[in-house]
Short mmCIF file of N, CA and C in Angstrom, two decimals:
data_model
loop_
_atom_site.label_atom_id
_atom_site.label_comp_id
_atom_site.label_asym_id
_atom_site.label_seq_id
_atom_site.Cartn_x
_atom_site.Cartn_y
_atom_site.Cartn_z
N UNK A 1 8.92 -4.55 11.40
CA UNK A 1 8.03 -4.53 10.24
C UNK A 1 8.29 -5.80 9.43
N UNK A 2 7.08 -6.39 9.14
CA UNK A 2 7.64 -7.69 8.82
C UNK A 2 6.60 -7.87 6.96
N UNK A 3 7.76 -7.55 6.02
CA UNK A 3 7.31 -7.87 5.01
C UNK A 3 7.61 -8.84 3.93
N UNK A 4 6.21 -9.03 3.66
CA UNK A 4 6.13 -10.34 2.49
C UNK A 4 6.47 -10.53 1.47
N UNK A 5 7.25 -10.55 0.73
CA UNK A 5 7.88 -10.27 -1.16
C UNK A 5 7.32 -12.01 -1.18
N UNK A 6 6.48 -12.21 -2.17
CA UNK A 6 6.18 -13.79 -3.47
C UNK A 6 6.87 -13.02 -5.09
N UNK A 7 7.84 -13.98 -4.62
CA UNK A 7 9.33 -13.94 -5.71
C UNK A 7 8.01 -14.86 -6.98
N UNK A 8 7.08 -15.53 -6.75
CA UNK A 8 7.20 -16.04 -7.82
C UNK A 8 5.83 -15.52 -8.41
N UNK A 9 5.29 -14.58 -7.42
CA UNK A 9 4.42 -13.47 -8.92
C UNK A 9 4.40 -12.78 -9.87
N UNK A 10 3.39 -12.57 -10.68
CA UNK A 10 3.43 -11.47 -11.93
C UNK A 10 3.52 -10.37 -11.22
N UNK A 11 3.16 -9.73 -9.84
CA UNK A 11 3.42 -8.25 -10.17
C UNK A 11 4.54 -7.95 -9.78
N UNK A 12 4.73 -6.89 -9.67
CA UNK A 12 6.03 -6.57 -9.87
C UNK A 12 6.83 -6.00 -7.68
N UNK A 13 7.89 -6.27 -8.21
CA UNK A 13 8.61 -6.15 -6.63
C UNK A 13 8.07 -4.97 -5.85
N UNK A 14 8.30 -3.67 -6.46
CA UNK A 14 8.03 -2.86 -5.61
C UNK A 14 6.97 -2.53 -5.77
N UNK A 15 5.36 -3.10 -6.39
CA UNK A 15 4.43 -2.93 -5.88
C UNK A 15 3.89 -3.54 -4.56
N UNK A 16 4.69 -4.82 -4.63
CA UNK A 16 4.02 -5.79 -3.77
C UNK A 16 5.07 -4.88 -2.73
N UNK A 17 6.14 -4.25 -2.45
CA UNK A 17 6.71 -3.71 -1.11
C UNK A 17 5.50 -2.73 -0.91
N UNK A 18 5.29 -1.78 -1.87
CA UNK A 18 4.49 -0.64 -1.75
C UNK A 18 3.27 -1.06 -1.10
N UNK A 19 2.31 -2.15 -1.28
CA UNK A 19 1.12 -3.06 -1.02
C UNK A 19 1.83 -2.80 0.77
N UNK A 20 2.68 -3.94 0.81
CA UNK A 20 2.50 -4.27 2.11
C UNK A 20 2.61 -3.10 3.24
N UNK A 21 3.42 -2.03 2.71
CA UNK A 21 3.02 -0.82 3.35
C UNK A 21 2.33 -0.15 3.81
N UNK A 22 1.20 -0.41 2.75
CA UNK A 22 0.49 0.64 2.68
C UNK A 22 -0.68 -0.53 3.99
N UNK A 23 -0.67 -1.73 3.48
CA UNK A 23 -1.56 -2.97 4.79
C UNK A 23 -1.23 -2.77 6.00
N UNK A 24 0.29 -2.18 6.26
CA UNK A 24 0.54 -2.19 7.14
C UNK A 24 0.24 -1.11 8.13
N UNK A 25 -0.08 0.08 7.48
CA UNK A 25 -0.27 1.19 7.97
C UNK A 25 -1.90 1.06 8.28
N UNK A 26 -2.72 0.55 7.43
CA UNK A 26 -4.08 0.45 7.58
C UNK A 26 -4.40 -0.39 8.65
N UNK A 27 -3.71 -1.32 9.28
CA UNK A 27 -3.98 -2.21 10.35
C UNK A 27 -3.07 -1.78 11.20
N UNK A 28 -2.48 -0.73 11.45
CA UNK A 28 -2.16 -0.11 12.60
C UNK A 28 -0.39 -0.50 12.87
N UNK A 29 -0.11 -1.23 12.13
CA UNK A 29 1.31 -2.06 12.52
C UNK A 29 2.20 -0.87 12.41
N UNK A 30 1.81 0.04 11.28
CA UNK A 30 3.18 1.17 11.04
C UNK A 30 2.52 2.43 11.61
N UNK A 31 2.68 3.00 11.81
CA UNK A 31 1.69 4.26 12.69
C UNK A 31 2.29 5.39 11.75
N UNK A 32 1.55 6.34 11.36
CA UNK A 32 2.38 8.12 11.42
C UNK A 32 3.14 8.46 12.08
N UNK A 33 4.38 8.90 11.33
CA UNK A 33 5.50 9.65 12.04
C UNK A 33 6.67 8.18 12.07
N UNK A 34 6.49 6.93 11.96
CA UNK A 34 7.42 5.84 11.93
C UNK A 34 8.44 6.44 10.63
N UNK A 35 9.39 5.90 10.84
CA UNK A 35 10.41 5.87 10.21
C UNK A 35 10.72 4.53 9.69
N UNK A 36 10.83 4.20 8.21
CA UNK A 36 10.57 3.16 7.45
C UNK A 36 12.45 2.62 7.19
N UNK A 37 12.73 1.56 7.11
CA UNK A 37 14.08 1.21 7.08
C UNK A 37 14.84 1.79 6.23
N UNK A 38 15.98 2.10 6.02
CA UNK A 38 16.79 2.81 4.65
C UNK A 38 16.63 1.93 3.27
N UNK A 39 16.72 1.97 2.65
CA UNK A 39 16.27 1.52 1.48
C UNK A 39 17.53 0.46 1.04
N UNK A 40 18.71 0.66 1.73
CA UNK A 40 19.62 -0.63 2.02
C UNK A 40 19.30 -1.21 2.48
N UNK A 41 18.99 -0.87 3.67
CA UNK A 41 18.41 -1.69 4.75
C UNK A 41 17.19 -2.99 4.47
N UNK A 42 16.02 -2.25 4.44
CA UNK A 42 15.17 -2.95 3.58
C UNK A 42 16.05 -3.90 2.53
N UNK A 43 16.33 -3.54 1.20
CA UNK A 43 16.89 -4.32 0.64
C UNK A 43 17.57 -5.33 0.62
N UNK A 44 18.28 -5.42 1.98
CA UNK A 44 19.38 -6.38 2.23
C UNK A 44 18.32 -7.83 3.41
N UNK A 45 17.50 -7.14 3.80
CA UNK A 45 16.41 -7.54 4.66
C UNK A 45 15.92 -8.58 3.88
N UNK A 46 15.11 -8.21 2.83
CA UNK A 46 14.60 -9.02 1.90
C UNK A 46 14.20 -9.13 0.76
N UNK A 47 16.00 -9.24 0.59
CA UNK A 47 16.54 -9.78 -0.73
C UNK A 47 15.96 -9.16 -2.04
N UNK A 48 16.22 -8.13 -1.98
CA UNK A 48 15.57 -7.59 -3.14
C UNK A 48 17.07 -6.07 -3.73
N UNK A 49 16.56 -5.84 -4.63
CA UNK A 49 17.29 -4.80 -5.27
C UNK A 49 17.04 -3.87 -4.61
N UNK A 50 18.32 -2.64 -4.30
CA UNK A 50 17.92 -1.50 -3.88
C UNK A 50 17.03 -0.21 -4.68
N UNK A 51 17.26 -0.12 -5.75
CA UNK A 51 16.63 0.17 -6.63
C UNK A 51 15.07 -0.18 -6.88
N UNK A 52 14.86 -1.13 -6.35
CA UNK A 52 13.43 -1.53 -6.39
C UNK A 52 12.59 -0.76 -5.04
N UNK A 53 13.15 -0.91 -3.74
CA UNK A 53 12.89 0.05 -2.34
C UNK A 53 12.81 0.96 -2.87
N UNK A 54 13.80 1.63 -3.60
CA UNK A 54 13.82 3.19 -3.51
C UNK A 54 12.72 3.51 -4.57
N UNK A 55 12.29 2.61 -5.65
CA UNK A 55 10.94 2.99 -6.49
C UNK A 55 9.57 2.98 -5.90
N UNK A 56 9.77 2.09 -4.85
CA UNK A 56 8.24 1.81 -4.12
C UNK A 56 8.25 2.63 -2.98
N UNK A 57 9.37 3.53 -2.54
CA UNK A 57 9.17 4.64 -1.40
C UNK A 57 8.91 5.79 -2.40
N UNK A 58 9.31 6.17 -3.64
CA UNK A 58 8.96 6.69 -4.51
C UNK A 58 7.23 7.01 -4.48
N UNK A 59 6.42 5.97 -4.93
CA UNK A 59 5.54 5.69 -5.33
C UNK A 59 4.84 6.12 -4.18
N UNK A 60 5.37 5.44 -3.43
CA UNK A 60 4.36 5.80 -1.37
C UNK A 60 4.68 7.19 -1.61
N UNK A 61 5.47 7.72 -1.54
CA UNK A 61 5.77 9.70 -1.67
C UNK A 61 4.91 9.99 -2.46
N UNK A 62 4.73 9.92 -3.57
CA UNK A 62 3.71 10.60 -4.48
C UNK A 62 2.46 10.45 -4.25
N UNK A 63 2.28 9.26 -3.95
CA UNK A 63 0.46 9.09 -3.32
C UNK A 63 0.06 9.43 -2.10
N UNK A 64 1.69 9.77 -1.63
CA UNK A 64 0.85 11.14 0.19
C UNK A 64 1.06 9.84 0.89
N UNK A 65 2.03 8.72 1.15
CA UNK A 65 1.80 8.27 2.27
C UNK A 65 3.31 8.36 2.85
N UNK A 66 4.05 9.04 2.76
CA UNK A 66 5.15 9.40 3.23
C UNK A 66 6.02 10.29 2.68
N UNK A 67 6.75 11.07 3.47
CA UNK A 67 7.91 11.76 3.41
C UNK A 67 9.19 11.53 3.29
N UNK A 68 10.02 12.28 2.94
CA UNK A 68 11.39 11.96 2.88
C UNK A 68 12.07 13.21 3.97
N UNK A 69 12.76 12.82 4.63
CA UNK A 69 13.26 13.33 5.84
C UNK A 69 14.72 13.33 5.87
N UNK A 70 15.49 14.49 5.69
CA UNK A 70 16.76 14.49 5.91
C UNK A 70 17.60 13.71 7.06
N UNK A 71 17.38 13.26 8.08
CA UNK A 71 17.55 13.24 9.00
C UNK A 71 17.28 11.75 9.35
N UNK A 72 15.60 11.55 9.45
CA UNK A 72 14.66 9.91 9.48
C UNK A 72 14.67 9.41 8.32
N UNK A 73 15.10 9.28 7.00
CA UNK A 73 15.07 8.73 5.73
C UNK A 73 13.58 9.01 5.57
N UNK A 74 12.87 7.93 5.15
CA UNK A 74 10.98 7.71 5.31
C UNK A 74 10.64 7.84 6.31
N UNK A 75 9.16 8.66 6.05
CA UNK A 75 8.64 8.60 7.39
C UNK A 75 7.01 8.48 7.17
N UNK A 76 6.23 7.10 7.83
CA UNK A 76 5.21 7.89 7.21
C UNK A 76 4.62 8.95 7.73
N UNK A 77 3.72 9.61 6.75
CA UNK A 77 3.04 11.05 6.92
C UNK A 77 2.07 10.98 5.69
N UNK A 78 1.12 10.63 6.34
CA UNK A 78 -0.16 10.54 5.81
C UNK A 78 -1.15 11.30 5.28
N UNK A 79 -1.46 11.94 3.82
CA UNK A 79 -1.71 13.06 3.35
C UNK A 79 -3.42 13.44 4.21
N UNK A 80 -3.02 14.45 4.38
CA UNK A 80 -4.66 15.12 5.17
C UNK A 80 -5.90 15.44 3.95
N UNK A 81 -5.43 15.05 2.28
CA UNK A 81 -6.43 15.87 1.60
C UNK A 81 -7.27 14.56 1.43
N UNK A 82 -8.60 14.68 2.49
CA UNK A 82 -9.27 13.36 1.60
C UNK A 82 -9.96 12.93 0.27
N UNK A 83 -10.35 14.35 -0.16
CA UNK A 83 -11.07 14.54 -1.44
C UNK A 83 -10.06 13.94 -2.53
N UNK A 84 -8.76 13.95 -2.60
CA UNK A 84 -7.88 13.18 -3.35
C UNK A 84 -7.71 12.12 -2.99
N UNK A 85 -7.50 11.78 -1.73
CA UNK A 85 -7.83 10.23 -1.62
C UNK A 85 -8.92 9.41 -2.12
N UNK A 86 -9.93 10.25 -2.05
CA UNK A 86 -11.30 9.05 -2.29
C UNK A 86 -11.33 9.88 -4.03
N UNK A 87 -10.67 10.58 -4.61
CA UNK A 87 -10.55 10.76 -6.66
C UNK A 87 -9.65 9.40 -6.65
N UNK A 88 -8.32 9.29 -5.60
CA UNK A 88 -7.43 8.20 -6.43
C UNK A 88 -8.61 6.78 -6.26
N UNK A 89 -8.86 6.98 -4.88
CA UNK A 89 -9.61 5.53 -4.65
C UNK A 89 -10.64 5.11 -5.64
N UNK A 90 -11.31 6.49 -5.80
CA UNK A 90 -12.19 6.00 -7.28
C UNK A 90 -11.80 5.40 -8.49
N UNK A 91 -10.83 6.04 -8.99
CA UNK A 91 -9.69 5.93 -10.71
C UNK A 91 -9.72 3.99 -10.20
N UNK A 92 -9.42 3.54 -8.96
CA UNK A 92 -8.45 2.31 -9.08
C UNK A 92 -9.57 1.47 -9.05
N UNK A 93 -11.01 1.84 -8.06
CA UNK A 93 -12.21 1.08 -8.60
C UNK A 93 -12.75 0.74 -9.30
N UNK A 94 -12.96 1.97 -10.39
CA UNK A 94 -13.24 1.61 -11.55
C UNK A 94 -12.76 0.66 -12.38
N UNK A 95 -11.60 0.39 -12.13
CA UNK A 95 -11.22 -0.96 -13.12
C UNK A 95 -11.28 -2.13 -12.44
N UNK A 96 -11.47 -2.36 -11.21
CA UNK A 96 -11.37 -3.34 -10.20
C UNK A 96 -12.84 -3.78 -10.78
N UNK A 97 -13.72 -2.77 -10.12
CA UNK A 97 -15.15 -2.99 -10.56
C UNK A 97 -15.43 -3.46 -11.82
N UNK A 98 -14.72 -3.37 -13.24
CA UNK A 98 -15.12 -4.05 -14.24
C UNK A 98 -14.72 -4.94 -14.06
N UNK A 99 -13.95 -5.11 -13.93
CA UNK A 99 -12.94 -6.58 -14.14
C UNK A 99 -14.30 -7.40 -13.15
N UNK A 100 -14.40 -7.31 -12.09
CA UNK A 100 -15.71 -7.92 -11.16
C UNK A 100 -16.89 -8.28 -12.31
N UNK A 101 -17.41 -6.63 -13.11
CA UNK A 101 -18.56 -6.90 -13.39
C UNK A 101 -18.50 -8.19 -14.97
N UNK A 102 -17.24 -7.93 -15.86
CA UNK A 102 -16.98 -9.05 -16.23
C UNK A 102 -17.11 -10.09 -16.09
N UNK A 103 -16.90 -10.86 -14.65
CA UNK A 103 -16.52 -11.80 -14.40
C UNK A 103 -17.86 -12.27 -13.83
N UNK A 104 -19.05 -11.28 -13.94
CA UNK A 104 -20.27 -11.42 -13.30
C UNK A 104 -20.77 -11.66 -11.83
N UNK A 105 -19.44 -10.87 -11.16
CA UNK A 105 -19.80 -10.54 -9.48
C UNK A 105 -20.54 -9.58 -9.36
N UNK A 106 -21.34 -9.81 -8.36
CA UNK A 106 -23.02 -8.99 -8.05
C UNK A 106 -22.71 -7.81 -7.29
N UNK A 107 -23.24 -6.50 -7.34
CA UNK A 107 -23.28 -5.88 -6.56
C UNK A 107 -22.60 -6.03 -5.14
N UNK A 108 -24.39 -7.09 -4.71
CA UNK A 108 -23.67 -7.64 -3.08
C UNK A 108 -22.85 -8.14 -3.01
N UNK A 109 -22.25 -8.77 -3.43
CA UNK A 109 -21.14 -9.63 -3.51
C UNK A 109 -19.92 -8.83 -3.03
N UNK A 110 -19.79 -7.37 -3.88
CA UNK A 110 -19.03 -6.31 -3.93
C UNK A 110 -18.91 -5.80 -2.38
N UNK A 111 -19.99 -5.48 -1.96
CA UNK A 111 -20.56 -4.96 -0.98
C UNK A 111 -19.75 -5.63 0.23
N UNK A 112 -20.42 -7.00 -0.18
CA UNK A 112 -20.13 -7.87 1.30
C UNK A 112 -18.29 -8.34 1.58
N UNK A 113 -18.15 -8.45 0.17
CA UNK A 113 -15.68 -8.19 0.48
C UNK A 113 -16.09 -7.23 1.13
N UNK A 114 -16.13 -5.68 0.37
CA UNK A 114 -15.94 -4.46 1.08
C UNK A 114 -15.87 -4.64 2.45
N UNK A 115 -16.93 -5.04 2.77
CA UNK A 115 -17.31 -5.25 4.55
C UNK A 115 -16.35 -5.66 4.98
N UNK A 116 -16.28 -6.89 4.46
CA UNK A 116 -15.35 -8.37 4.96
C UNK A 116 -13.66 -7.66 5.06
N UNK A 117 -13.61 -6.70 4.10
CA UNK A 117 -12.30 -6.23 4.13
C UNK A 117 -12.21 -5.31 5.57
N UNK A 118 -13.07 -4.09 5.59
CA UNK A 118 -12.75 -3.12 6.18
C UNK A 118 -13.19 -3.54 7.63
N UNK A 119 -14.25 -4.99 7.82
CA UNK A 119 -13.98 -4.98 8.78
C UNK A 119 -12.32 -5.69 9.93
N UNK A 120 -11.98 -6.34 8.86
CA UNK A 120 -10.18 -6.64 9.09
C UNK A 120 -9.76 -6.07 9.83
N UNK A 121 -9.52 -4.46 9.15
CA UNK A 121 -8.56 -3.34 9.90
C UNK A 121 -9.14 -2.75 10.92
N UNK A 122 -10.45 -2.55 11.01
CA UNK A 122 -10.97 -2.20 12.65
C UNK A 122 -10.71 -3.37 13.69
N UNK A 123 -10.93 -5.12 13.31
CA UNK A 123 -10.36 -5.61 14.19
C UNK A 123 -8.68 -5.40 14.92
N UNK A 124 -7.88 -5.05 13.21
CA UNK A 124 -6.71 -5.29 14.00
C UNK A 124 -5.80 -3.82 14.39
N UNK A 125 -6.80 -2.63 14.73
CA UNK A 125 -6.32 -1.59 15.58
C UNK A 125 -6.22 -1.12 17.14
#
């Protein structure tokens, strides 16, 4: 699993771990049922606080994209409820989408990322 930390952005560490997770799972690299590094592990990997891993496996747990496993540490396990997936996916659009309509990006415009995005992850499955 090969992840990206930019030490010299505004957001914050364990979103950008949480991000690449979650990219990674959408383009097929991490599958269901993988077992995600120990949170030392990770940490010592790349260079980051342990404390910061263990907030962004946190965060993946609560939003349903993994488990905690006595045994496998993380694992992902990918929540089956989609109707909460597409409430959270909405909450995070909505501000995405202003911030866009602010900035006076068009509809299509919207439309055609969307595409441009989702067609990404069907290429790379």
């Amino acid at each position: 699993m090969v992840i990206k930390i930019d030490f010299q952005s505004s957001e914050a560490l364990y979103i950008q771990l949480r991000n690449q997770i979650i990219l990674g799972i959408a383009t097929s690299r991490i599958q269901e049922g993988d077992a995600l590094p120990s949170v030392r592990q990770l940490a010592e990997d790349i260079g980051i606080n342990m404390h910061t891993v263990n907030k962004a496996y946190a965060v993946l747990r609560q939003e349903g994209f993994l488990t905690i496993d006595r045994r496998r540490g993380a694992v992902i396990a990918l929540d089956a409820d989609k109707m909460q997936a597409l409430d959270e996916m909405k909450r995070s659009l909505r501000v995405l989408l202003a911030k866009g309509r602010c900035k006076s990006i068009s509809c299509r415009e919207v439309h055609e990322l969307v595409d441009e995005i989702f067609a990404e992850y069907a290429q790379e499955q």
